[in-house]
mmCIF file of C-alpha atoms in Angstrom:
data_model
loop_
_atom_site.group_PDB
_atom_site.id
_atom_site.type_symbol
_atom_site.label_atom_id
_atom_site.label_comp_id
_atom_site.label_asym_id
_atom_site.label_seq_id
_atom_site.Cartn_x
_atom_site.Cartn_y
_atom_site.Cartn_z
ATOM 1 C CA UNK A 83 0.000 0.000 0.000
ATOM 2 C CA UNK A 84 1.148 3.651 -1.387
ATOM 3 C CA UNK A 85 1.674 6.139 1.274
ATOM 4 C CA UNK A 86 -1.938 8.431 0.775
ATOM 5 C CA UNK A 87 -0.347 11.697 1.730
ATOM 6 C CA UNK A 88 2.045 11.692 -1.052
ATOM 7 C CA UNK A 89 -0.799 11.564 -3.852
ATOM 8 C CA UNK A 90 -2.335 14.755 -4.229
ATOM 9 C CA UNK A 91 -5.667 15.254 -4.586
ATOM 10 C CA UNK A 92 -6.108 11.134 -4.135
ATOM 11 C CA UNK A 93 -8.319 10.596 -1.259
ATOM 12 C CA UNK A 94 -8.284 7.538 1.063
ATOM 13 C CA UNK A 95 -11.119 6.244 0.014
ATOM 14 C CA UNK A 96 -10.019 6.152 -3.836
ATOM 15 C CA UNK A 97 -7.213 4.393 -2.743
ATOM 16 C CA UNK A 98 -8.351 1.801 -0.437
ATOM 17 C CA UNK A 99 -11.486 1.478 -2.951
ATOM 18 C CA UNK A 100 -8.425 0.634 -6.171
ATOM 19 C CA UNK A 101 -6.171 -1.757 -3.993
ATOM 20 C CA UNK A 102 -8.802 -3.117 -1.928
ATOM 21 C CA UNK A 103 -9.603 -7.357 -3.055
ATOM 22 C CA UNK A 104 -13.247 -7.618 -2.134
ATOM 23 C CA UNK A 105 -13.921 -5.306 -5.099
ATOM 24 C CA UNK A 106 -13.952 -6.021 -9.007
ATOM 25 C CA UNK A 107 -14.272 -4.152 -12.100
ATOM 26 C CA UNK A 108 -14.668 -6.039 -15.181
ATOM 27 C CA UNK A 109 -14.791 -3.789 -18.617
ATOM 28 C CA UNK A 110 -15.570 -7.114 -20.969
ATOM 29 C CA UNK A 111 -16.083 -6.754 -24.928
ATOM 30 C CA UNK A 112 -18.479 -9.144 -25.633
ATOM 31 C CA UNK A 113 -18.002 -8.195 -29.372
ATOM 32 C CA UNK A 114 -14.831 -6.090 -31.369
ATOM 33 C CA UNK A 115 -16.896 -5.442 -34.147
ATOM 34 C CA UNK A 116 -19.079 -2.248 -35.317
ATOM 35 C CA UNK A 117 -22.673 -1.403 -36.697
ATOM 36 C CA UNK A 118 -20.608 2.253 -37.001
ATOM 37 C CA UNK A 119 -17.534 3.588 -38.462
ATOM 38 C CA UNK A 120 -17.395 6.968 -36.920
ATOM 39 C CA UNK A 121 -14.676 8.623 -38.915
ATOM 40 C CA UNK A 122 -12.302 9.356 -35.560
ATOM 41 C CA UNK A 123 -12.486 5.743 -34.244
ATOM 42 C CA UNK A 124 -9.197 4.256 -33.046
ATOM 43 C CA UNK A 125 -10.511 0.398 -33.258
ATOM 44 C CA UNK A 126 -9.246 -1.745 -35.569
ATOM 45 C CA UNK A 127 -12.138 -4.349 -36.059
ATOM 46 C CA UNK A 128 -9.708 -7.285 -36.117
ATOM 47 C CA UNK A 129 -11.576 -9.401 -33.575
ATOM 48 C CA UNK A 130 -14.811 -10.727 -34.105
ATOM 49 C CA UNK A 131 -17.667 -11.885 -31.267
ATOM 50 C CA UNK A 132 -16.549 -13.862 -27.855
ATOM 51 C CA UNK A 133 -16.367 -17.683 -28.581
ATOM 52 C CA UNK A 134 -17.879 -20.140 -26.298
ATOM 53 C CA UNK A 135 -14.609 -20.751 -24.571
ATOM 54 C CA UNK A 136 -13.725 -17.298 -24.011
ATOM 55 C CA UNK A 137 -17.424 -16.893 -22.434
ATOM 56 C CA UNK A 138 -17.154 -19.480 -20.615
ATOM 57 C CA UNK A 139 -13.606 -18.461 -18.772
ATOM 58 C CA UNK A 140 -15.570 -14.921 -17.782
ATOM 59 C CA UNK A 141 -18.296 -16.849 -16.401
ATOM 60 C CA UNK A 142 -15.801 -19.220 -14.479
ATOM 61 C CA UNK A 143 -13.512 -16.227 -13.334
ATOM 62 C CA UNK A 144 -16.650 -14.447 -11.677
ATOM 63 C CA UNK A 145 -17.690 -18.491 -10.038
ATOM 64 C CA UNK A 146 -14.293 -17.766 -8.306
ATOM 65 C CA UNK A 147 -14.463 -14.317 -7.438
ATOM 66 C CA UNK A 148 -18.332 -13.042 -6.612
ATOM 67 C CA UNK A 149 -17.944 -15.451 -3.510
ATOM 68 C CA UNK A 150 -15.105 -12.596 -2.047
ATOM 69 C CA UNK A 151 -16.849 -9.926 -3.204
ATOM 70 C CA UNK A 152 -18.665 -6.666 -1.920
ATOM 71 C CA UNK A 153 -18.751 -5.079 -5.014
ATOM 72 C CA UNK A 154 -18.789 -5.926 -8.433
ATOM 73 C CA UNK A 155 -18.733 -3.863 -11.641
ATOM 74 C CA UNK A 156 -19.246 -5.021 -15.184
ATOM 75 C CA UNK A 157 -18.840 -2.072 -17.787
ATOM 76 C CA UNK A 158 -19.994 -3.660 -21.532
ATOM 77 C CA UNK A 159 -18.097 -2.243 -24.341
ATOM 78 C CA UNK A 160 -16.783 -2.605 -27.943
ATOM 79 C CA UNK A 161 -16.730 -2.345 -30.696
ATOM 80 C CA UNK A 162 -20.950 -1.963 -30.524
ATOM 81 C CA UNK A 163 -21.527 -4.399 -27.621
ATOM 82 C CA UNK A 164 -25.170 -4.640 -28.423
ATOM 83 C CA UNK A 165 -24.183 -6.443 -31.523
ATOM 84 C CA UNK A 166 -23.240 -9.545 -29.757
ATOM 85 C CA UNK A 167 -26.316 -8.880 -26.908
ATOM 86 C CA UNK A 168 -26.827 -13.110 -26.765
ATOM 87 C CA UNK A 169 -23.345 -12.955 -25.350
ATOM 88 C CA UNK A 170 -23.771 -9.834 -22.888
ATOM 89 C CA UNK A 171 -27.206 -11.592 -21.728
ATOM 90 C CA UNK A 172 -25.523 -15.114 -21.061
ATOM 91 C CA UNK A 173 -22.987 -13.799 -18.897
ATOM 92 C CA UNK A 174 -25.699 -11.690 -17.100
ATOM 93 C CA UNK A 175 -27.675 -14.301 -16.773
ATOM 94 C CA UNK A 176 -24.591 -16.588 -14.833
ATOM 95 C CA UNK A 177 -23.872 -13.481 -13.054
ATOM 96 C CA UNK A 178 -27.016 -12.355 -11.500
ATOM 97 C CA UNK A 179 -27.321 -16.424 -10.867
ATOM 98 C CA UNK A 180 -24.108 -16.346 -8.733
ATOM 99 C CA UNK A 181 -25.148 -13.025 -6.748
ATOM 100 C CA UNK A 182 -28.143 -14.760 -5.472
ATOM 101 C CA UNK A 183 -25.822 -17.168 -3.626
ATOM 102 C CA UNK A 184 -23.696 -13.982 -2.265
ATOM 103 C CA UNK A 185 -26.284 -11.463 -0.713
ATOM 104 C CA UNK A 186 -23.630 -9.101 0.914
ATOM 105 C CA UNK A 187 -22.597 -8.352 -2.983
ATOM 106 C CA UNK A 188 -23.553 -5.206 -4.549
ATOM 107 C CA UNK A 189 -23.269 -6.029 -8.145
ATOM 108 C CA UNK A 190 -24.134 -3.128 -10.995
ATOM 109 C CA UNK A 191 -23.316 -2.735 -14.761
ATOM 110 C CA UNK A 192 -23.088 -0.529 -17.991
ATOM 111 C CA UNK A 193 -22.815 -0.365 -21.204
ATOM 112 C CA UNK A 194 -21.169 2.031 -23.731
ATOM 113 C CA UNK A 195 -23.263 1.848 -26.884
ATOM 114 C CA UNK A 196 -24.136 4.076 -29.733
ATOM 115 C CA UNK A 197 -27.527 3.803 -29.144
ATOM 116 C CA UNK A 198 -28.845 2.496 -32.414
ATOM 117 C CA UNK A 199 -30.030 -0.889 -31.552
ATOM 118 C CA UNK A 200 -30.920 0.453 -27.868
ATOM 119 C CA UNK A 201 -34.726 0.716 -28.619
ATOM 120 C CA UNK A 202 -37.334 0.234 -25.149
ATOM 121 C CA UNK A 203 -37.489 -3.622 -25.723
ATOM 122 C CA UNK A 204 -33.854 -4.098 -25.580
ATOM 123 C CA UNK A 205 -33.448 -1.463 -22.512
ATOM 124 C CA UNK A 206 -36.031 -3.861 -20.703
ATOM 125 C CA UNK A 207 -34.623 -6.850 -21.195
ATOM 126 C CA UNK A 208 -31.337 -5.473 -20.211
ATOM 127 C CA UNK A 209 -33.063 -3.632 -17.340
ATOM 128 C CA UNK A 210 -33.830 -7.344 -16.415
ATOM 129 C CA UNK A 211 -30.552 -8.931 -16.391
ATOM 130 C CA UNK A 212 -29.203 -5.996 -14.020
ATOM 131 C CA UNK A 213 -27.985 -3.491 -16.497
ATOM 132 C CA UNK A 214 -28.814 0.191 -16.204
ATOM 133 C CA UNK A 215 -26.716 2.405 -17.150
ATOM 134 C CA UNK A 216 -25.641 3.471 -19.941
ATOM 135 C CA UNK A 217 -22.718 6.013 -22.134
ATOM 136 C CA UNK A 218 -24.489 7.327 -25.547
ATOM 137 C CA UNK A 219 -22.432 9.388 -27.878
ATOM 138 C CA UNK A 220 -24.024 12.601 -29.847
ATOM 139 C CA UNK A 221 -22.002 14.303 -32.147
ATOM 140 C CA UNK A 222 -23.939 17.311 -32.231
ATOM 141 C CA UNK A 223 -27.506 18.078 -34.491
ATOM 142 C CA UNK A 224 -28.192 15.752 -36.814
ATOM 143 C CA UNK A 225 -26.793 17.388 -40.329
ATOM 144 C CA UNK A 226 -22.993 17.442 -37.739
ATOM 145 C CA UNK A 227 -23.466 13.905 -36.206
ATOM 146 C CA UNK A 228 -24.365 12.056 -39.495
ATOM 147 C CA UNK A 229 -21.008 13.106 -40.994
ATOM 148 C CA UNK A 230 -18.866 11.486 -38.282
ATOM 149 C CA UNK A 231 -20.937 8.946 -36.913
ATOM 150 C CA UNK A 232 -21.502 6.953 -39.890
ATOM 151 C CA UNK A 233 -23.173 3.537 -39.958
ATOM 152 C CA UNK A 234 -21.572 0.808 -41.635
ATOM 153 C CA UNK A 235 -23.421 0.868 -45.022
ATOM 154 C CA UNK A 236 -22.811 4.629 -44.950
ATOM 155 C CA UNK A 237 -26.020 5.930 -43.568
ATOM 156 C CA UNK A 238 -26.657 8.301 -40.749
ATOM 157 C CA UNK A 239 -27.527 7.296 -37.350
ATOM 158 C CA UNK A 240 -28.648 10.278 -35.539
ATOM 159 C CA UNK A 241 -32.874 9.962 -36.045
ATOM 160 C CA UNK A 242 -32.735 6.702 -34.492
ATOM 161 C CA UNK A 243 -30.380 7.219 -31.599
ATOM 162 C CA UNK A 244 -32.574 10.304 -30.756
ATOM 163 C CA UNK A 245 -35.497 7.931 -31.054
ATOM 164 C CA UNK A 246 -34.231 5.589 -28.761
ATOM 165 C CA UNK A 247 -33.175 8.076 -26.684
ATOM 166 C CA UNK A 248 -36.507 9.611 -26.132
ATOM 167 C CA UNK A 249 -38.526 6.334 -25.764
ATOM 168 C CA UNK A 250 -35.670 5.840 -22.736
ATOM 169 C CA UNK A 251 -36.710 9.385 -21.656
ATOM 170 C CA UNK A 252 -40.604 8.181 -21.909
ATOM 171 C CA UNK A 253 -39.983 5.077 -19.705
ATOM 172 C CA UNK A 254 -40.368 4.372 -16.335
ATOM 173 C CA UNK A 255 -37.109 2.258 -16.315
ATOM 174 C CA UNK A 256 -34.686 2.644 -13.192
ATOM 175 C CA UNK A 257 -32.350 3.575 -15.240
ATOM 176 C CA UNK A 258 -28.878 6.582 -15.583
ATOM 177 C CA UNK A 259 -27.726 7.787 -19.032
ATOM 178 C CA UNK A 260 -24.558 9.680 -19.912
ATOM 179 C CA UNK A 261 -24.720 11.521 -22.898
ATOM 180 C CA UNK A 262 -21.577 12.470 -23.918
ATOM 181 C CA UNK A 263 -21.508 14.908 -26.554
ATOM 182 C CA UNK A 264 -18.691 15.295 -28.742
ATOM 183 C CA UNK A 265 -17.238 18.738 -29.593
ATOM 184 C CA UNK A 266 -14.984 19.444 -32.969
ATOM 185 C CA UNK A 267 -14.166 22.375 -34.712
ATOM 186 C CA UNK A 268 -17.077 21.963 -37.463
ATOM 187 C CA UNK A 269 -20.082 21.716 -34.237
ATOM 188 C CA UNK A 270 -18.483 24.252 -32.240
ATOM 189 C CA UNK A 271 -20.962 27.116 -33.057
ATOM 190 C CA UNK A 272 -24.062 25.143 -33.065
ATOM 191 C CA UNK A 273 -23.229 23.217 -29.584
ATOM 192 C CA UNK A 274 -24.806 26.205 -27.438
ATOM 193 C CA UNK A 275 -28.539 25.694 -29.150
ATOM 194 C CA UNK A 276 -27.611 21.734 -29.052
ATOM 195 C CA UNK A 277 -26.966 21.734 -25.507
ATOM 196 C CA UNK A 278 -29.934 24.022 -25.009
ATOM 197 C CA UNK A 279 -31.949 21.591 -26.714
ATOM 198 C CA UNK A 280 -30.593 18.559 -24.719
ATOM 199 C CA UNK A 281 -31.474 20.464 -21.955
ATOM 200 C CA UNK A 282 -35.238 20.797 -23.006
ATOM 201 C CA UNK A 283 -35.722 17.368 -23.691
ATOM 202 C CA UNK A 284 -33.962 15.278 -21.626
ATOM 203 C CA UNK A 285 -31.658 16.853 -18.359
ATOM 204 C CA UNK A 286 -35.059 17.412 -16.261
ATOM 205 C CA UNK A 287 -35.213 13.829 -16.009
ATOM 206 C CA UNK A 288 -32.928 12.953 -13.097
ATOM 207 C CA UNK A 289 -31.868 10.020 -14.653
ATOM 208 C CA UNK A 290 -29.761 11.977 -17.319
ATOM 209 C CA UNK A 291 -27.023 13.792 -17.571
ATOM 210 C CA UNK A 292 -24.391 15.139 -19.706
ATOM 211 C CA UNK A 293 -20.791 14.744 -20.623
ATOM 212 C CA UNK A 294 -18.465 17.339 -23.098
ATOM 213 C CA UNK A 295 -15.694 15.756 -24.945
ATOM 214 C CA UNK A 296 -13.802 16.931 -26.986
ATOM 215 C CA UNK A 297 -12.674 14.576 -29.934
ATOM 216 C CA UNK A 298 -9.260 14.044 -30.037
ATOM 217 C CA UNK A 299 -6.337 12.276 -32.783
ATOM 218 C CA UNK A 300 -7.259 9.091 -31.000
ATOM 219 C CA UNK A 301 -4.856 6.890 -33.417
ATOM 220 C CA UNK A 302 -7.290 6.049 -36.004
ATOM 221 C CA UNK A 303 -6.570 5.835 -39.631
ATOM 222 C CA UNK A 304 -8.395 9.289 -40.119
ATOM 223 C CA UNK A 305 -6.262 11.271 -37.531
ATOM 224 C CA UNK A 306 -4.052 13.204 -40.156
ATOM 225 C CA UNK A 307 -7.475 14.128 -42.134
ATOM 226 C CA UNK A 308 -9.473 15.057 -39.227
ATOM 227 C CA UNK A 309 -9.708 18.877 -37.856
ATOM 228 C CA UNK A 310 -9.500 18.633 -34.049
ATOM 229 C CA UNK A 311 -9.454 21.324 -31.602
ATOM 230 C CA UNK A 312 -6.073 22.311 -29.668
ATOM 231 C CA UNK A 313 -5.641 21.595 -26.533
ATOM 232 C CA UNK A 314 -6.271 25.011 -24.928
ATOM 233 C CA UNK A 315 -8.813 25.620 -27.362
ATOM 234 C CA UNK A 316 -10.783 22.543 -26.472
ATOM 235 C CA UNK A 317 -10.238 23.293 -22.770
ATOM 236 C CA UNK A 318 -11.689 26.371 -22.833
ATOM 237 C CA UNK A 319 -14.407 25.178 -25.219
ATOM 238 C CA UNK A 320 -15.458 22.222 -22.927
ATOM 239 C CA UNK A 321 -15.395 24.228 -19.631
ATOM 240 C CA UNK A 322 -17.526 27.163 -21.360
ATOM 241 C CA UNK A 323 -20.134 24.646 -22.396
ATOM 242 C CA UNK A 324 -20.022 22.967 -19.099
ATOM 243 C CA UNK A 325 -20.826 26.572 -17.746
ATOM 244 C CA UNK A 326 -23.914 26.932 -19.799
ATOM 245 C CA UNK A 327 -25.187 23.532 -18.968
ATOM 246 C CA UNK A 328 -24.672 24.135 -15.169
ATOM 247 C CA UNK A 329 -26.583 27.748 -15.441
ATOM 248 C CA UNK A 330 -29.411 26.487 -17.304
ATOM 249 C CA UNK A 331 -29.734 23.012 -15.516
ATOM 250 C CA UNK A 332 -27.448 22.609 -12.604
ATOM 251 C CA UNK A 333 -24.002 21.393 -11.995
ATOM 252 C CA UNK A 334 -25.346 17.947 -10.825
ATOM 253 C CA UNK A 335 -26.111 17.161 -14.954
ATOM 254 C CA UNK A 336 -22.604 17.576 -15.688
ATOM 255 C CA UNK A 337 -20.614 14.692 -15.340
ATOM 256 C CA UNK A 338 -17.247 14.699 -14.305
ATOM 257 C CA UNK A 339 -14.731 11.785 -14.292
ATOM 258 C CA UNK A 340 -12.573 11.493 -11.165
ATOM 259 C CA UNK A 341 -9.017 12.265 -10.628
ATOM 260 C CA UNK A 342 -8.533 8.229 -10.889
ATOM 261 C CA UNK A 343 -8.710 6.348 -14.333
ATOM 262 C CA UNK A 344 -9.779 3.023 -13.841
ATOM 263 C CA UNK A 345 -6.730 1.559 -15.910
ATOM 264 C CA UNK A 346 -4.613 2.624 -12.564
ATOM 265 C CA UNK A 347 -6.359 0.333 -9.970
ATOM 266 C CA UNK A 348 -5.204 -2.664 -9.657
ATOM 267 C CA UNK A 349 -8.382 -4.442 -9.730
ATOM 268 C CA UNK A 350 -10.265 -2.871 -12.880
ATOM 269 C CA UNK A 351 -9.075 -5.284 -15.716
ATOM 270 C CA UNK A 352 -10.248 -5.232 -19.624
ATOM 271 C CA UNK A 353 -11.534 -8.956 -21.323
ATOM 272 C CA UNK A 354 -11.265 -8.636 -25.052
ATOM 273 C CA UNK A 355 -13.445 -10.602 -27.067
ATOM 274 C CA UNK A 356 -10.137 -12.530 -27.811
ATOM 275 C CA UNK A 357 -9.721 -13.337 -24.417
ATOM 276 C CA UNK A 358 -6.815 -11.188 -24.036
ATOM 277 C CA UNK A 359 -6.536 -9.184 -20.862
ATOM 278 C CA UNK A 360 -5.343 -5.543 -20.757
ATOM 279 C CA UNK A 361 -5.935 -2.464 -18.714
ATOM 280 C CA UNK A 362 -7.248 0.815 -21.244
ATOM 281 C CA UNK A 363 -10.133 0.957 -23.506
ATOM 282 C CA UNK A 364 -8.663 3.588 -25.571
ATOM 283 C CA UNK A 365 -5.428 1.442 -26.702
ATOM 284 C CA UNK A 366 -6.839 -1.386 -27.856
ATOM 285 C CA UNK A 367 -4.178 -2.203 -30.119
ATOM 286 C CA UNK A 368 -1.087 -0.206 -28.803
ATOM 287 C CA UNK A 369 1.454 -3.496 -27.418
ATOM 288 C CA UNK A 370 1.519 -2.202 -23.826
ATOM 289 C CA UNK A 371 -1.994 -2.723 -23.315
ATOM 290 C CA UNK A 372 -1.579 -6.207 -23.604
ATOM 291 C CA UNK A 373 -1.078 -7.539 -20.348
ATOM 292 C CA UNK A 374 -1.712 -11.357 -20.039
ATOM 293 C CA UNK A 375 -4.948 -13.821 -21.058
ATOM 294 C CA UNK A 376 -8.188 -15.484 -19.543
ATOM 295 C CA UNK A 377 -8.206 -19.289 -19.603
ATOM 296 C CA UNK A 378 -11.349 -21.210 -20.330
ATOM 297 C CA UNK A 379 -11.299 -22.894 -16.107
ATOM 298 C CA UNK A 380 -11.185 -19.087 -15.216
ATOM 299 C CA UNK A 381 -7.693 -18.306 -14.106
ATOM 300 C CA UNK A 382 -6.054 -15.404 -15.259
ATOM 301 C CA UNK A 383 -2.654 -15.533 -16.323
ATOM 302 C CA UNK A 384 -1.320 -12.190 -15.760
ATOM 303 C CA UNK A 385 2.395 -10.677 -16.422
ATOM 304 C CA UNK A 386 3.697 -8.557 -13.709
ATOM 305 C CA UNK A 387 6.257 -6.892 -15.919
ATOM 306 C CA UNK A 388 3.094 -5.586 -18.390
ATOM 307 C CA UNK A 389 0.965 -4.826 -15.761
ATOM 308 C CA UNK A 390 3.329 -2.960 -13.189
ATOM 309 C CA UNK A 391 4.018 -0.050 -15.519
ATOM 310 C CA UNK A 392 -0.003 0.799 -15.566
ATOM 311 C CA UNK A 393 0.142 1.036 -11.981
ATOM 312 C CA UNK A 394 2.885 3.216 -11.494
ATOM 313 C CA UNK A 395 0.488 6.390 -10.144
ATOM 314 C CA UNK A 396 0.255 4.889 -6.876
ATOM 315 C CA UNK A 397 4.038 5.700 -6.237
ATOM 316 C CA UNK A 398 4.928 8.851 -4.653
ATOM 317 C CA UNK A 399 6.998 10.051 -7.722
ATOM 318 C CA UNK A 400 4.222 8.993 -10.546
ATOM 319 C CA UNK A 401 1.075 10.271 -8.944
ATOM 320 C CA UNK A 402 0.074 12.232 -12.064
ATOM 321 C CA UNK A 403 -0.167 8.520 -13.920
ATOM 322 C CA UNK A 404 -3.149 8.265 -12.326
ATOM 323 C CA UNK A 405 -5.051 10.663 -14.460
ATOM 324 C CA UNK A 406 -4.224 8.467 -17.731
ATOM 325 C CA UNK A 407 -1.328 5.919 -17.232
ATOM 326 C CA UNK A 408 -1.255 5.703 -20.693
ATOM 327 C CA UNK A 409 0.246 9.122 -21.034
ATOM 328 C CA UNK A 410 3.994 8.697 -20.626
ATOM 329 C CA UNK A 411 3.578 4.636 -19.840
ATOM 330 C CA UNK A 412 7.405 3.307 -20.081
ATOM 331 C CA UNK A 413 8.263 1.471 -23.474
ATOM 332 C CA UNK A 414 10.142 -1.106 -24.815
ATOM 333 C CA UNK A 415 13.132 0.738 -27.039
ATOM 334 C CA UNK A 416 11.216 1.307 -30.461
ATOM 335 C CA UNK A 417 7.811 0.610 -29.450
ATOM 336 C CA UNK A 418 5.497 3.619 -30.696
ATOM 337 C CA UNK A 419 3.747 5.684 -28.766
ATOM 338 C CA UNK A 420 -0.111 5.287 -30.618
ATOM 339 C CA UNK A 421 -2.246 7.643 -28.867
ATOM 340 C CA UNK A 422 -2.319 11.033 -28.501
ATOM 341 C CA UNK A 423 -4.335 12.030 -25.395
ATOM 342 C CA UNK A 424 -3.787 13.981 -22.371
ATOM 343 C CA UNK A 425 -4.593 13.943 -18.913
ATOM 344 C CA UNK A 426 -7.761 14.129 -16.704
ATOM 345 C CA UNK A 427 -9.025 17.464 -16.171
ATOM 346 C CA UNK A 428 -9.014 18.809 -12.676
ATOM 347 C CA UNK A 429 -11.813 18.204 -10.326
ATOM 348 C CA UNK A 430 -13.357 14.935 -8.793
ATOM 349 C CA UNK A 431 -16.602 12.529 -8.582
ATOM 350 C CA UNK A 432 -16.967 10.145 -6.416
ATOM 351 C CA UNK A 433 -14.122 7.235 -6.390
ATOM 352 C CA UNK A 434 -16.434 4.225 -8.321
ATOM 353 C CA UNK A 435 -16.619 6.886 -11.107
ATOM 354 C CA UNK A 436 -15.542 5.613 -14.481
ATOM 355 C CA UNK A 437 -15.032 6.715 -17.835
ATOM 356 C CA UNK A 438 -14.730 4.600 -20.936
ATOM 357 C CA UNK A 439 -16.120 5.707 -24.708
ATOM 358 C CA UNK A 440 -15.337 7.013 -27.942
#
């Protein structure tokens, strides 16, 4: 255990919460593939949908862990995760069966979608299996969104996210949604009436609230074509629209990630649909973020060399790694750095906050 007083702005709690083994965060992509190609995506595509025996090592990892649990957290992401939803609901399913026999647990779970196949049946049936909240992307009005959030076959998606979106609104679900809403140089001018529009329709439901991001060169084959704001520029940009949101709604509908990325504790770990284990959702493909493998009986064969560097914040000389460990995450000679983002912005949430997405 780190000595607390040497992290700044770290409190106790964060760090007993991170190091502490009765509590589990799973991030597990039940699918690598995409109903989307938004034209600043980073993935690669290369892996397809979890096979049985990669399923069936999640479900067997969990059979070994839920009964030394108090808390578990299983964040669903992709690719589209709701593309492969048989495989999100038969984990569920083994999950929410194992809880029963461990009533201490507190067990939640998310999933970062796009939205488009998230219409009110799915949401229920999800709703069901202990999933309720969820990260949905906008990329601004519909005429801005449609040009970088592309479907597959080329189409827009924004009528039937904002569809979805409002039958969500209309329900009676127990249910939170992020909407993160991403900001570029081309919707910068119309974000103000966007936001004020968001606002109308959907942040005097308590269950919503809202999340500016501003798209970055993520490492995606588009980076050198794609106009992104600088870094003061986006800065300023972001906290000014933050401003208007809070003025208009509150400062309880803006979200705010913590000082702690979940790729720093110890026990939030990524499944790929391969099987492969690593520790960021944002360097999918970037060497370093492969850090060891799930076997079908459940055991996890981890490298301590791969994963030590990721943990590095918790030392008193490193402390800023905790914002994004990827930033400045020691290399093998030659190995390429493949992302270009920066850290966490100041200010904290609560310590279970996370923040995954696209």
């Amino acid at each position: 255990m780190t000595d607390t007083a040497a992290i700044p702005g770290v409190l106790d709690e964060e760090i007993l919460t991170a190091f502490s083994d009765e509590i589990l965060h799973l991030i597990v992509l039940p699918t690598e593939q995409c109903n989307f190609r938004c034209v600043y995506c980073y993935e690669d595509f290369s892996v397809g949908t979890m096979k049985a025996p990669v399923v069936t090592g999640v479900k067997r990892l969990l059979e070994r862990r839920i009964p030394t649990l108090r808390q578990l957290h299983i964040g669903w992401f992709g690719g589209e995760p709701l593309i492969a939803q048989k495989v999100i609901e038969d984990i569920s399913e083994s999950v929410l069966m194992l809880t029963r026999t461990a009533p201490g647990i507190t067990y939640t779970s998310e999933v970062t979608t796009n939205a488009y196949k998230l219409d009110l049946a799915t949401a229920k049936r999800l709703h069901k299996l202990n999933i309720r909240h969820y990260q949905i992307t906008l990329d601004g009005p519909e005429k801005f969104h449609d040009r970088t959030r592309i479907r597959r076959d080329g189409g827009g998606s924004f009528q039937k996210i904002w569809t979805n979106l409002l039958d969500l609104r209309s329900s009676s679900l127990d249910i939170s949604v992020t909407l993160r809403v991403h900001v570029t140089p081309a919707n910068l001018d119309v974000m103000p009436e966007f936001l004020l529009g968001i606002r109308k329709e959907f942040l005097k439901d308590s269950r919503f609230v809202i999340l500016p991001k501003a798209v970055g060169h993520w490492g995606g084959p588009n980076d050198s074509e794609f106009n992104v704001l600088g870094h003061a520029e986006a800065t300023q940009a972001v906290s000014a629209l933050e401003e208007l949101i809070r003025g208009q709604a509150g400062s309880e509908k803006v979200y705010r990630p913590g000082n702690v990325c979940y790729a720093s504790r110890p026990n939030s770990l990524l499944i790929r649909a391969s099987g492969d284990v690593g520790k960021c959702t944002v360097a999918l493909s970037d060497p370093a973020n492969s850090i060891g493998r799930l076997l079908e009986d459940g055991t996890l064969e981890l490298r301590e060399e791969s994963l030590g560097p990721w943990l590095r914040g918790w030392s008193k000389d490193s402390s800023k790694a905790l914002g994004c460990p990827l930033v400045g995450l020691p290399r093998s000679a030659g190995e390429p750095v493949l992302m270009q983002i920066g850290v966490r912005p100041p200010g904290s949430t609560k310590s279970g906050d996370v923040e995954v997405g696209k």
